[in-house]
Amino acid sequence: MKLVCSKSNLLNGVQIVSRAVPNKTTMSILECILIDASNGIITLTANDMDMGIETVIEGDIVESGVIALDAKIFLEIVRKLPDSFITIDTDASYKTLITCEKAKFTIVGKSGEDFSYLPMVEKEESIVISQFSLKEMVRQTIFSISDNDNNKLMTGELFEINGDELKIVSSDGHRISIRKIALREIYEHRKVIVPGKTLNEVSKILPGGADSDLTVYFTDKHIVFEFDNTVVVSRLIEGEYFSIDRMLSGDYETKVRVNKKELLNCIDRATLLTREGDRKPIVINISDEGMELKIDSALGSMKEEIDIEKQGRDLMIGFNPKFLIDALRVIDDEEVDLYMVNPKAPCFIKNEEESYIYLILPVSLVANYGR
């Protein structure tokens, strides 16, 4: 095999597929990127058996063929070559010569015969969504998935299609994040659980243009993301996602409207007095005079007041400050509405259209402060 392509095209392609190369594996072939120039196009592929990425790059094929190259070494070589045209030339023993201007690297590749290509997935059920919309929905929900594999369902996000609406839900057991958007067409009802790792990687490689679309295909076991010259195939998480509807009550005793940036900055300042892993809550005292936020820790104490618009009862409630910060950071509105019932019930941060809903469980103040 012999091919020539620009460094920018090759580097972009290698960086995209490298996200599907496993960090640890007993199968050395999976540590490789497959370069396939056998069908008149140059295709790069990586696959960790749970998620696979394939992308097509532009270049000239002098001699067709297939080679598997160690992903880490290949990426570093391409990254550090001059900004010029790169030639990749392999022989029958898979010895690979990579040249660019005066630089020459020789590395040993592997046969592509043992490489696991992406699974063939039936492309019958699909939706079309803007790249920007999907990227934003993932950004605004991915932070509340669980990193604990003991509950596999919570390491993924629920994708639910209802007519012309797409809803994405994530939860780690202490909070729930929900985003909804309107789709351009009406689709059949569908619910799947997509691994958080897959969504993280798709979000990173999606260009995210508002005028660019991607197509998402669903089967019982796989999800496929197709955009530009790239295809991402991932296994789905099997199981039934927990029901959230019964938790989304519209009842509240206290409603607060507050400037989002002011609230976020205040909570952020309070966390200066907490150490990593510290479980001290931020205490929020809501009254007609305003909202008082305070925190006491081994490092000191902090108290600050914020102006609010309040409806309903006075309330004192505590939260993990990180959970509030995570939600507020991804909300684009200038002002946010907080809905609460009592010190032991969840707080809802949502807009009137409910295009976003963040549910955060409170922390017991009695356990932390002995009240």
PDB file of C-alpha atoms in Angstrom, residues 134-147 154-159 168-172 175-179 194-204 322 326 330 358:
ATOM      1  CA  LEU A 134     -26.970  17.263  19.928  1.00  0.00           C
ATOM      2  CA  LYS A 135     -23.649  18.678  21.096  1.00  0.00           C
ATOM      3  CA  GLU A 136     -25.478  21.128  23.382  1.00  0.00           C
ATOM      4  CA  MET A 137     -27.864  18.500  24.764  1.00  0.00           C
ATOM      5  CA  VAL A 138     -24.965  16.252  25.689  1.00  0.00           C
ATOM      6  CA  ARG A 139     -23.033  19.143  27.251  1.00  0.00           C
ATOM      7  CA  GLN A 140     -26.053  20.083  29.341  1.00  0.00           C
ATOM      8  CA  THR A 141     -26.691  16.574  30.717  1.00  0.00           C
ATOM      9  CA  ILE A 142     -23.520  14.438  30.610  1.00  0.00           C
ATOM     10  CA  PHE A 143     -22.149  15.776  33.910  1.00  0.00           C
ATOM     11  CA  SER A 144     -24.814  13.966  35.939  1.00  0.00           C
ATOM     12  CA  ILE A 145     -24.209  10.410  34.726  1.00  0.00           C
ATOM     13  CA  SER A 146     -22.703   8.014  37.257  1.00  0.00           C
ATOM     14  CA  ASP A 147     -19.071   6.924  37.068  1.00  0.00           C
ATOM     15  CA  MET A 154     -26.722   5.217  35.261  1.00  0.00           C
ATOM     16  CA  THR A 155     -23.444   5.306  33.321  1.00  0.00           C
ATOM     17  CA  GLY A 156     -25.483   6.099  30.211  1.00  0.00           C
ATOM     18  CA  GLU A 157     -28.108   8.571  29.073  1.00  0.00           C
ATOM     19  CA  LEU A 158     -31.681   7.826  28.119  1.00  0.00           C
ATOM     20  CA  PHE A 159     -32.637   8.913  24.594  1.00  0.00           C
ATOM     21  CA  ILE A 168     -32.243  13.135  26.931  1.00  0.00           C
ATOM     22  CA  VAL A 169     -32.088  12.117  30.602  1.00  0.00           C
ATOM     23  CA  SER A 170     -29.127  11.422  32.881  1.00  0.00           C
ATOM     24  CA  SER A 171     -28.882  10.638  36.596  1.00  0.00           C
ATOM     25  CA  ASP A 172     -26.345   9.497  39.163  1.00  0.00           C
ATOM     26  CA  ARG A 175     -29.659  14.421  40.669  1.00  0.00           C
ATOM     27  CA  ILE A 176     -31.427  14.217  37.342  1.00  0.00           C
ATOM     28  CA  SER A 177     -30.716  16.274  34.219  1.00  0.00           C
ATOM     29  CA  ILE A 178     -33.287  16.514  31.413  1.00  0.00           C
ATOM     30  CA  ARG A 179     -33.080  18.318  28.063  1.00  0.00           C
ATOM     31  CA  VAL A 194     -26.539   5.288  25.223  1.00  0.00           C
ATOM     32  CA  PRO A 195     -23.207   4.844  27.059  1.00  0.00           C
ATOM     33  CA  GLY A 196     -21.857   8.089  28.485  1.00  0.00           C
ATOM     34  CA  LYS A 197     -18.402   7.327  27.049  1.00  0.00           C
ATOM     35  CA  THR A 198     -19.850   7.177  23.541  1.00  0.00           C
ATOM     36  CA  LEU A 199     -21.685  10.493  23.950  1.00  0.00           C
ATOM     37  CA  ASN A 200     -18.585  12.137  25.370  1.00  0.00           C
ATOM     38  CA  GLU A 201     -16.513  11.086  22.376  1.00  0.00           C
ATOM     39  CA  VAL A 202     -19.192  11.944  19.794  1.00  0.00           C
ATOM     40  CA  SER A 203     -19.557  15.378  21.371  1.00  0.00           C
ATOM     41  CA  LYS A 204     -15.810  15.988  21.142  1.00  0.00           C
ATOM     42  CA  LYS A 322     -21.029  21.002  43.174  1.00  0.00           C
ATOM     43  CA  ASP A 326     -22.822  21.809  37.463  1.00  0.00           C
ATOM     44  CA  VAL A 330     -24.833  24.727  31.483  1.00  0.00           C
ATOM     45  CA  TYR A 358     -32.491  19.839  36.726  1.00  0.00           C
TER      46      TYR A 358
END
